[in-house]
PDB file of C-alpha atoms in Angstrom:
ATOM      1  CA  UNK A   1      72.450  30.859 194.147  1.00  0.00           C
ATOM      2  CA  UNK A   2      73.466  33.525 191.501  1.00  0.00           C
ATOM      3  CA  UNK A   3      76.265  33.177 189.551  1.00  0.00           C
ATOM      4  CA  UNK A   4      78.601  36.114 189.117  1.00  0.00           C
ATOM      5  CA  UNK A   5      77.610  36.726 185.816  1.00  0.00           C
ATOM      6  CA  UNK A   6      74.048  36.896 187.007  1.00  0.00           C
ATOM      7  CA  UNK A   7      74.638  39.629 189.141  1.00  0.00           C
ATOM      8  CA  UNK A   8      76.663  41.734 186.838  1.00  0.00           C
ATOM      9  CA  UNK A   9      73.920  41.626 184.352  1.00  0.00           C
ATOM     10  CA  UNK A  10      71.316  42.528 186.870  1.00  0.00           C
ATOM     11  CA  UNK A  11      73.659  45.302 187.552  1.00  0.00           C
ATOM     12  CA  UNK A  12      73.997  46.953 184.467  1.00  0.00           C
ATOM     13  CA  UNK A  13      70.081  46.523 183.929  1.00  0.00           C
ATOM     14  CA  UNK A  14      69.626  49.065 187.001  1.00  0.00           C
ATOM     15  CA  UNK A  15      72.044  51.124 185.777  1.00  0.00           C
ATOM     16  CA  UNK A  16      70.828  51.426 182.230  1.00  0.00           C
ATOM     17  CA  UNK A  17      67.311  52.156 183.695  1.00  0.00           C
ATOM     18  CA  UNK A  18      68.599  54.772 186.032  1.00  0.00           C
ATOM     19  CA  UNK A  19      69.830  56.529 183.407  1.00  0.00           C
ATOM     20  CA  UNK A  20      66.839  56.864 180.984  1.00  0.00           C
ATOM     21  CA  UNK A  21      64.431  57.556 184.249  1.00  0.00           C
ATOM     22  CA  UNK A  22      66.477  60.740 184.449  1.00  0.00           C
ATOM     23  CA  UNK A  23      67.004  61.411 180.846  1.00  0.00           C
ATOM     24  CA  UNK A  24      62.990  61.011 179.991  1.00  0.00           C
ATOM     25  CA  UNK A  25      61.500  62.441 183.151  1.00  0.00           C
ATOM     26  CA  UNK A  26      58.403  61.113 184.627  1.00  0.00           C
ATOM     27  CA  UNK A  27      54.921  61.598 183.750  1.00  0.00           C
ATOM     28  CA  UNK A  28      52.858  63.503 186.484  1.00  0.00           C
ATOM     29  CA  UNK A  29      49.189  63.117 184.584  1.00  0.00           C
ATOM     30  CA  UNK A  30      49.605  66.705 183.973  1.00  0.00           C
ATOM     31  CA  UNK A  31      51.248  66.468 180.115  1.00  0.00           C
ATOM     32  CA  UNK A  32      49.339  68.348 177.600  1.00  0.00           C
ATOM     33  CA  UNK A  33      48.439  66.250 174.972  1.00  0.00           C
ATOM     34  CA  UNK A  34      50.004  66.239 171.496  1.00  0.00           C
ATOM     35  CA  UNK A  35      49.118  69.206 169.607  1.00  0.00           C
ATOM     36  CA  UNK A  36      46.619  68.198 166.899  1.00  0.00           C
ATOM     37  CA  UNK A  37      46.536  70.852 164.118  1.00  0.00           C
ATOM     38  CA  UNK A  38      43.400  69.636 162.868  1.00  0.00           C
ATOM     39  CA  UNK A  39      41.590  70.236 165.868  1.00  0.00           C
ATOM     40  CA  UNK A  40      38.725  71.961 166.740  1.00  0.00           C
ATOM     41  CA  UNK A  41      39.937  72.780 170.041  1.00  0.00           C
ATOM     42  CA  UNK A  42      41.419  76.272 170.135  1.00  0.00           C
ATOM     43  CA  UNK A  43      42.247  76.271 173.833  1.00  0.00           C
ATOM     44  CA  UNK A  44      45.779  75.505 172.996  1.00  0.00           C
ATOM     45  CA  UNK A  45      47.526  79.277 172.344  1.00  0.00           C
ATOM     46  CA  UNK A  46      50.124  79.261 169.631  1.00  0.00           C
ATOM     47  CA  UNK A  47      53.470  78.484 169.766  1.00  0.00           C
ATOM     48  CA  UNK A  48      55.521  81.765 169.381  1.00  0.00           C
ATOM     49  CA  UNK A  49      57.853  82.053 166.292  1.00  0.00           C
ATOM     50  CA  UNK A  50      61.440  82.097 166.372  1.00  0.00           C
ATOM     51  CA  UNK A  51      62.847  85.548 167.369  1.00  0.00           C
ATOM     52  CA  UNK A  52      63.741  87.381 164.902  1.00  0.00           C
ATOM     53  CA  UNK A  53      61.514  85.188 162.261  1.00  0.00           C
ATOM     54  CA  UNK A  54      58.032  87.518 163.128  1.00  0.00           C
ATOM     55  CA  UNK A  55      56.364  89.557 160.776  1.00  0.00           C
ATOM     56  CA  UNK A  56      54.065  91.876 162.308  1.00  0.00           C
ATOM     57  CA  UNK A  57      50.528  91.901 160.757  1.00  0.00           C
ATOM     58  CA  UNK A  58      47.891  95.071 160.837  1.00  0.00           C
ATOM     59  CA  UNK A  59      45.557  94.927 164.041  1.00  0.00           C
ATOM     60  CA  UNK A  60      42.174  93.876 162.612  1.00  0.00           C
ATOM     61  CA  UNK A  61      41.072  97.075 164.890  1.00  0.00           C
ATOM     62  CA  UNK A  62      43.490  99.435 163.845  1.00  0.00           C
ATOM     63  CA  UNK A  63      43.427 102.568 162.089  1.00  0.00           C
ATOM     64  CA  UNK A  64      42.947 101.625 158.108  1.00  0.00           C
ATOM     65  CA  UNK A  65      46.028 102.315 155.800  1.00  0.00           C
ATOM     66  CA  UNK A  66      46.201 105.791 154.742  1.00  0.00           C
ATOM     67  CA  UNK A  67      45.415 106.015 150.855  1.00  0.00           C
ATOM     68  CA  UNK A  68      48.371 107.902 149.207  1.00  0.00           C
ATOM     69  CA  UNK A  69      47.817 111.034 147.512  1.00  0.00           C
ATOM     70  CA  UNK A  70      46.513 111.675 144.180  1.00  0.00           C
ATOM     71  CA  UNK A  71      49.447 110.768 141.302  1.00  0.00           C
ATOM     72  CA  UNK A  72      50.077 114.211 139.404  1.00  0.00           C
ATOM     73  CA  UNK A  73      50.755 113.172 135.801  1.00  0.00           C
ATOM     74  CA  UNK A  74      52.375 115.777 133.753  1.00  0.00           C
ATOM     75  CA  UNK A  75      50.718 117.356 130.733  1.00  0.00           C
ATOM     76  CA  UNK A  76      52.477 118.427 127.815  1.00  0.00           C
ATOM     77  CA  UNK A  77      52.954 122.046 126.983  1.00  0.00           C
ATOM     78  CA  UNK A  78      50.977 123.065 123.811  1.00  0.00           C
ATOM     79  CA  UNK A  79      53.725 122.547 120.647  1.00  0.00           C
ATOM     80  CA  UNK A  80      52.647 125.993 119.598  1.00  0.00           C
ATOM     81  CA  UNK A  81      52.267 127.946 121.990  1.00  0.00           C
ATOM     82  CA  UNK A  82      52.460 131.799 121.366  1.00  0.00           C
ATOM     83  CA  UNK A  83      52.058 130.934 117.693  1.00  0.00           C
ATOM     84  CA  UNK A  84      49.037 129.120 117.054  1.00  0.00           C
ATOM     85  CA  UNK A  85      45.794 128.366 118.569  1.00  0.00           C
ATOM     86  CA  UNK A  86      45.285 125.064 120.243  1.00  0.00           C
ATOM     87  CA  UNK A  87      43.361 123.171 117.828  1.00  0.00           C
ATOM     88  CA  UNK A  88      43.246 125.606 115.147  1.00  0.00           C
ATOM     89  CA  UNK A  89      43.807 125.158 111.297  1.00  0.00           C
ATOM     90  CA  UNK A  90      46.916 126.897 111.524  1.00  0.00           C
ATOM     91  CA  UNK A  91      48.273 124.788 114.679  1.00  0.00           C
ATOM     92  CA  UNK A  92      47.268 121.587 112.708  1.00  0.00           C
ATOM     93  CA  UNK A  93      49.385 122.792 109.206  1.00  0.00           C
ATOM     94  CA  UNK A  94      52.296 123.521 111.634  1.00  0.00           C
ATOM     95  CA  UNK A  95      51.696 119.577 112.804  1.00  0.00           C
ATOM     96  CA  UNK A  96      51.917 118.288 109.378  1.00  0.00           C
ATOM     97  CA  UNK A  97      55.214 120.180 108.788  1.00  0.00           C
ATOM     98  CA  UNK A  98      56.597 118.871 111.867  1.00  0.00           C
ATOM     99  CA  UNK A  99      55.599 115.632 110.886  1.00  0.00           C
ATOM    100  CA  UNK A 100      57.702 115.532 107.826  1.00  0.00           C
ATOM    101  CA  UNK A 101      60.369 117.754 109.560  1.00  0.00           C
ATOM    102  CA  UNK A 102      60.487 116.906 113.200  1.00  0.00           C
ATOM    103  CA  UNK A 103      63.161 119.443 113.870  1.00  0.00           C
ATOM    104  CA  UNK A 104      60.815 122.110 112.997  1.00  0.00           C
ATOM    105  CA  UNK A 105      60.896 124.941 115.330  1.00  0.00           C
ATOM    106  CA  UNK A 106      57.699 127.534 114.652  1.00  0.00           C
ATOM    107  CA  UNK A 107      59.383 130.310 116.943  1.00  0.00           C
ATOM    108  CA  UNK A 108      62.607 129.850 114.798  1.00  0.00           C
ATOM    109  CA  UNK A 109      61.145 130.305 111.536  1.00  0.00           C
ATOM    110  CA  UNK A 110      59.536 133.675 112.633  1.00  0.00           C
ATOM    111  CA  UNK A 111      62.794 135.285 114.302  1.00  0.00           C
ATOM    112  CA  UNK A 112      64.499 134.184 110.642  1.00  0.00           C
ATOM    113  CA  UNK A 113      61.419 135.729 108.986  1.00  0.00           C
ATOM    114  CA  UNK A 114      62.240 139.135 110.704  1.00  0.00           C
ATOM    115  CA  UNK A 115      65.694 138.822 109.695  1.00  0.00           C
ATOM    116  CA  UNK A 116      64.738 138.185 106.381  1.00  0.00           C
ATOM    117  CA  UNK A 117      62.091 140.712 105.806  1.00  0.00           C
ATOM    118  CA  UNK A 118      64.579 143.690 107.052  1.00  0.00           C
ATOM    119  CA  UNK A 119      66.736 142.375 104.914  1.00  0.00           C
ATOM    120  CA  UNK A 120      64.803 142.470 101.461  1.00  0.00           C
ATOM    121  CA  UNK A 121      63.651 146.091 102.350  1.00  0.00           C
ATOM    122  CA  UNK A 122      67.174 146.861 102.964  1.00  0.00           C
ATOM    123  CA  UNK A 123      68.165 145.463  99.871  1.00  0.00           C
ATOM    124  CA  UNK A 124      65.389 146.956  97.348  1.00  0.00           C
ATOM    125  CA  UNK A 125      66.032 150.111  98.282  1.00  0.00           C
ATOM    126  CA  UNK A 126      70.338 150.152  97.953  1.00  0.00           C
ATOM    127  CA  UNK A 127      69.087 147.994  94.682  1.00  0.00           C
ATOM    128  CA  UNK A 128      71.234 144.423  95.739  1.00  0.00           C
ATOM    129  CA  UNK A 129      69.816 142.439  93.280  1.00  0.00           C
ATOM    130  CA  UNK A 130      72.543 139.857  94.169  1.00  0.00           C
ATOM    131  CA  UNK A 131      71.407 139.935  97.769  1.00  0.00           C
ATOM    132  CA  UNK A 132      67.548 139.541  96.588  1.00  0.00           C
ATOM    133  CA  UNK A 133      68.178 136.593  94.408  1.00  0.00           C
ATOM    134  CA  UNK A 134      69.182 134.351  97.658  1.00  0.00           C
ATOM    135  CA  UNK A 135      65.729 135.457  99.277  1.00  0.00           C
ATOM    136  CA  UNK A 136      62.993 135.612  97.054  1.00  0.00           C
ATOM    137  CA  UNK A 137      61.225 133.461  94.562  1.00  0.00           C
ATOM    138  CA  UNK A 138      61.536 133.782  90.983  1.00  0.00           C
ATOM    139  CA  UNK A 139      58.686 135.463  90.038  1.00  0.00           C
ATOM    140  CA  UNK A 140      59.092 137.641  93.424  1.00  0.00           C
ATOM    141  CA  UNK A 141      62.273 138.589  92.659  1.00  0.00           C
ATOM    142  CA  UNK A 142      61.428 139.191  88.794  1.00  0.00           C
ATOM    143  CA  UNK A 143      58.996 142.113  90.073  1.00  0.00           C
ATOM    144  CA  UNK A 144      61.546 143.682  92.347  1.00  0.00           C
ATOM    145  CA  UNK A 145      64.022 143.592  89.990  1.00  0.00           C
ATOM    146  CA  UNK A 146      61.534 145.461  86.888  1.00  0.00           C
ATOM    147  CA  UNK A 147      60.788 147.798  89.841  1.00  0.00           C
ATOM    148  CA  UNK A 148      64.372 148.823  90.786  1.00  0.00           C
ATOM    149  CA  UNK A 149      65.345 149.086  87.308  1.00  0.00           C
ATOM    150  CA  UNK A 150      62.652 151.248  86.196  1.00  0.00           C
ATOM    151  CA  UNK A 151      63.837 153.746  89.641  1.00  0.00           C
ATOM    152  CA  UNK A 152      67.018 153.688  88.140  1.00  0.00           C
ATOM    153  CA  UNK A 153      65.869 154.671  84.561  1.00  0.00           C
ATOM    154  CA  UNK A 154      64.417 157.522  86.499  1.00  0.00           C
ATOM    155  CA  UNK A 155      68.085 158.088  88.062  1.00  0.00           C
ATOM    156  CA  UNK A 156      66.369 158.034  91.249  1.00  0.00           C
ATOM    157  CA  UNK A 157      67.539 156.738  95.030  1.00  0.00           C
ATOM    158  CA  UNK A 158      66.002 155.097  97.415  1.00  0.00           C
ATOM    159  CA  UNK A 159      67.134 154.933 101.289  1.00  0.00           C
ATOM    160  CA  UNK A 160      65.277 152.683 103.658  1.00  0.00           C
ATOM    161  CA  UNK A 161      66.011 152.476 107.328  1.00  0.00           C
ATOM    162  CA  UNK A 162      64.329 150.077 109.787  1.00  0.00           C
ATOM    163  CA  UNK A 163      63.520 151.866 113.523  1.00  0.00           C
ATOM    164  CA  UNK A 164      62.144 148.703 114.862  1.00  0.00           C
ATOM    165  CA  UNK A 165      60.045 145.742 114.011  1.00  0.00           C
ATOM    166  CA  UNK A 166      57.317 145.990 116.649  1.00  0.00           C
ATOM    167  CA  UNK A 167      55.525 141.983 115.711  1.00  0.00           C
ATOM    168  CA  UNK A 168      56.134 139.602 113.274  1.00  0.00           C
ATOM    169  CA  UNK A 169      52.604 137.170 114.053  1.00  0.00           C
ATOM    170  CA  UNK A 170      51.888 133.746 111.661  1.00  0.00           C
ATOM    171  CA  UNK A 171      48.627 134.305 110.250  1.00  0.00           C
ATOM    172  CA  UNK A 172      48.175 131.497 107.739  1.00  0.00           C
ATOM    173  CA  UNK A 173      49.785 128.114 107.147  1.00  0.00           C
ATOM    174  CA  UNK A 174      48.908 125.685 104.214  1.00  0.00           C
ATOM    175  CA  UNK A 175      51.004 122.274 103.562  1.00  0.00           C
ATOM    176  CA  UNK A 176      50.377 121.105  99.911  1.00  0.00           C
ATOM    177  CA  UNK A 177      52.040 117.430  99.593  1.00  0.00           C
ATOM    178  CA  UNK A 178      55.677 118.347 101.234  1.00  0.00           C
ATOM    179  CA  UNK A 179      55.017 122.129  99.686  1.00  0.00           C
ATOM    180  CA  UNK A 180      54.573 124.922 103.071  1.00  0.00           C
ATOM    181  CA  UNK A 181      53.600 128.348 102.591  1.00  0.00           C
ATOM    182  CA  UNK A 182      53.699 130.374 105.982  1.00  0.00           C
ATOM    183  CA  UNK A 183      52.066 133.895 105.573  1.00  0.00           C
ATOM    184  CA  UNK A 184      53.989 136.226 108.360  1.00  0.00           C
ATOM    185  CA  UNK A 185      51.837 139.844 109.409  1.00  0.00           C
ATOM    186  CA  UNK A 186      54.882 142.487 109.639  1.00  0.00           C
ATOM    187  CA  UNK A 187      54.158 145.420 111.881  1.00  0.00           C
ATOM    188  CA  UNK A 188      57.527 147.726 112.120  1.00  0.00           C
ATOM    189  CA  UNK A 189      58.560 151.356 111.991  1.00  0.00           C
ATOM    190  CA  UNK A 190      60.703 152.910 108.674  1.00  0.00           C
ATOM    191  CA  UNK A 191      62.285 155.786 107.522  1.00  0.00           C
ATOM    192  CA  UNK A 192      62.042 155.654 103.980  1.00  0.00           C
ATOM    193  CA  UNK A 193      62.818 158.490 101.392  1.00  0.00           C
ATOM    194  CA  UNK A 194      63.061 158.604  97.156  1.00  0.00           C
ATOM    195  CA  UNK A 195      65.236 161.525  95.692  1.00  0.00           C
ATOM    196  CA  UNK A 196      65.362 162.570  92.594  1.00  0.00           C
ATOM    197  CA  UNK A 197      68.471 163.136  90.616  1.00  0.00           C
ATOM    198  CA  UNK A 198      69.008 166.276  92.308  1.00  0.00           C
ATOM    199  CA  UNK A 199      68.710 165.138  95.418  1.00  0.00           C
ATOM    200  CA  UNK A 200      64.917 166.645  96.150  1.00  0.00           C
ATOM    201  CA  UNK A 201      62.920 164.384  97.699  1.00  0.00           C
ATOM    202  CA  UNK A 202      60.319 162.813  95.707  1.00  0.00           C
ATOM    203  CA  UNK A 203      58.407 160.663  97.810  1.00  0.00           C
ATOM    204  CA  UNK A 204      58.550 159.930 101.715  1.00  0.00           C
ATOM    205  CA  UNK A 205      60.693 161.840 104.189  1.00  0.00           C
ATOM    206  CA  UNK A 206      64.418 161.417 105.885  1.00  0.00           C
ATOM    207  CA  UNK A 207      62.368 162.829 109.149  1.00  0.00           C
ATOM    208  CA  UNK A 208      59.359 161.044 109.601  1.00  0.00           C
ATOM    209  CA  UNK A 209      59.267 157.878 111.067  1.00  0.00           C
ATOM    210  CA  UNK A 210      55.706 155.384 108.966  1.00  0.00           C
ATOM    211  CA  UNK A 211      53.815 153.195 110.732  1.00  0.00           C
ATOM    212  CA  UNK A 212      54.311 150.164 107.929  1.00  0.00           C
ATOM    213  CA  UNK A 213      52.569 146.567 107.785  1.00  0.00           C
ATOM    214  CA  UNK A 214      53.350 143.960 105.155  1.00  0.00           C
ATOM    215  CA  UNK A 215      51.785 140.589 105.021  1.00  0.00           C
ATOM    216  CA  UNK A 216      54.202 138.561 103.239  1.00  0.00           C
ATOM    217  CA  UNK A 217      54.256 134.733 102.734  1.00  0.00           C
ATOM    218  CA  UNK A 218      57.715 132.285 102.680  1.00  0.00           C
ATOM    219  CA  UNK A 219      57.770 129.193 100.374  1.00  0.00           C
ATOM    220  CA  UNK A 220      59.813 125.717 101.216  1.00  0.00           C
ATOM    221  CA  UNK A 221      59.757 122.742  99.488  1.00  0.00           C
ATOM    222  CA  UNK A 222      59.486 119.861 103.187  1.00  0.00           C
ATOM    223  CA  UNK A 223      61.629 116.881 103.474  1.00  0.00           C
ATOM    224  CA  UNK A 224      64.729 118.823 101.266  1.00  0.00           C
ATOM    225  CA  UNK A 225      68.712 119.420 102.529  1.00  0.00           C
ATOM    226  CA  UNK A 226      67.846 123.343 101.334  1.00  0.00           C
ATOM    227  CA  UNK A 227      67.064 124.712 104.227  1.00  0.00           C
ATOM    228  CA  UNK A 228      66.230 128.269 103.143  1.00  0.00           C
ATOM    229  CA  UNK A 229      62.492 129.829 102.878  1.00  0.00           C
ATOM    230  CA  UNK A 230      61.719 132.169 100.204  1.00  0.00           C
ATOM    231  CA  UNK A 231      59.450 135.176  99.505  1.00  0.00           C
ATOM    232  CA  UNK A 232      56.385 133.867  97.549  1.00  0.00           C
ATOM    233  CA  UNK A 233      54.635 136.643  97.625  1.00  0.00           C
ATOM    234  CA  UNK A 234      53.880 140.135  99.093  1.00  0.00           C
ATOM    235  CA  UNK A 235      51.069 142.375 100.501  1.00  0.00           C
ATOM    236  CA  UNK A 236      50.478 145.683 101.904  1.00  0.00           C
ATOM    237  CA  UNK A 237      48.284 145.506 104.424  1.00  0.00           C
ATOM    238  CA  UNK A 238      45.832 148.405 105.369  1.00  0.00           C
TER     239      UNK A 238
END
C-alpha cells in the first residue's frame, strides 16, 4: 500500500510535468532544424531585421547612381588686368613690386599719376617752385626750375589750362633691387599761352585747344614708409 507521502510526491511529479508539457510545446516532426550559418544550404530565407534597424541597399538591377556634375573651380582674375599684358615684361615688373609691396595697387598708381602730371604742368607754368619740389626729382626739378627762371628773366607769363586728360596708359616698368621706375604715356588736351611783357602773345594761343602727349616716368625707392613717386624724367612724345 502507498503511504501518504507516496502519493503526494507522485502528485506533485504530474503536476510539475503538466506544466512544462505546456510551457515547451510538443514536437510534431515538423521543426526546422537549427539554423547553421555555415551551411551550404540556402533554402532557409533570412530572418528579417528588426524594424526600424534596415538599411536599404541599391537593387543589383537598378538604374546606376547618377555621376554628379562637373566641379567648377574658380580661376583667378588676371592681377593686371587693363594695365598689363598677361605674361608680359611689364606684367612681370609689376609682380616683383607687388612682391616687395603687396598693397600695391597698379590702377591706383596711374589715377595718382594723372593727378600728378596736371599738377606739375599747372605748376611750371604759374612758376610754384615750392609746389614742384614735392613732385619731382632733383635733377627734374633742377631743369624746371633753370627753365622758369630764365621765362622770368624774359619777364614773360605762362598760363596753362588742362581741358581733359583723354589716357594715361603704363608703357614700361623696370624694378632695379627695391628701385621702380614706371614710364606713364599722357594723352590730354591744353590751352597753353606765353605773353610777353606787354601782354602779346608770344607763343601758343588762349583759343586753341593742342592735342599734347608726354611720356613721363615716376621714381620710388620699394619697401620705404615714403610713399610718394617722383618725376624722373620727361619726354615729348611725337
Amino acid at each position: 500500500m502507498l503511504d501518504i507521502y507516496t502519493i503526494i510526491f507522485l502528485a506533485l511529479a504530474v503536476f510539475i510535468f503538466v506544466r512544462l508539457r505546456s510551457v515547451l510545446g510538443q514536437r510534431t516532426g515538423r521543426e526546422r532544424p537549427p539554423y547553421d550559418p555555415y551551411s551550404r544550404d540556402t533554402a532557409r530565407p533570412p530572418q528579417p531585421a528588426p524594424e526600424g534597424k534596415v538599411v536599404p541597399l541599391p537593387e543589383r538591377n537598378g538604374p546606376p547612381p547618377v555621376a554628379a556634375g562637373p566641379v567648377e573651380v574658380e580661376v583667378p582674375a588676371f592681377r593686371w588686368e587693363g594695365v598689363a599684358a598677361e605674361g608680359s615684361a611689364t606684367a612681370a615688373a609689376l609682380d616683383e613690386i607687388a612682391r616687395i609691396e603687396p598693397d600695391f595697387d597698379a590702377k591706383h598708381f596711374l589715377t595718382g599719376a594723372r593727378a600728378a602730371y596736371e599738377m606739375i604742368v599747372t605748376a611750371f607754368a604759374a612758376g610754384d617752385r615750392r609746389q614742384l619740389k614735392d613732385l619731382l626729382a632733383k635733377d627734374v626739378f633742377d631743369g624746371f626750375v633753370s627753365a622758369i627762371a630764365d621765362r622770368e628773366s624774359r619777364k614773360e607769363t605762362m598760363e596753362s589750362r588742362f581741358v581733359s586728360i583723354e589716357s594715361a596708359d603704363l608703357q614700361d616698368v623696370t624694378v632695379r633691387g627695391t628701385n621702380a621706375q614706371l614710364t606713364v604715356r599722357f594723352v590730354s588736351k591744353l590751352i597753353s599761352v606765353t605773353r610777353g611783357p606787354d601782354g602779346a602773345v608770344v607763343d601758343g594761343s588762349p583759343d586753341t585747344v593742342a592735342d599734347v602727349t608726354d611720356v613721363w616716368t615716376f621714381a620710388r625707392d620699394l619697401g620705404t614708409r615714403d610713399p610718394n613717386w617722383k618725376l624722373v624724367a620727361t619726354e615729348a612724345a611725337q
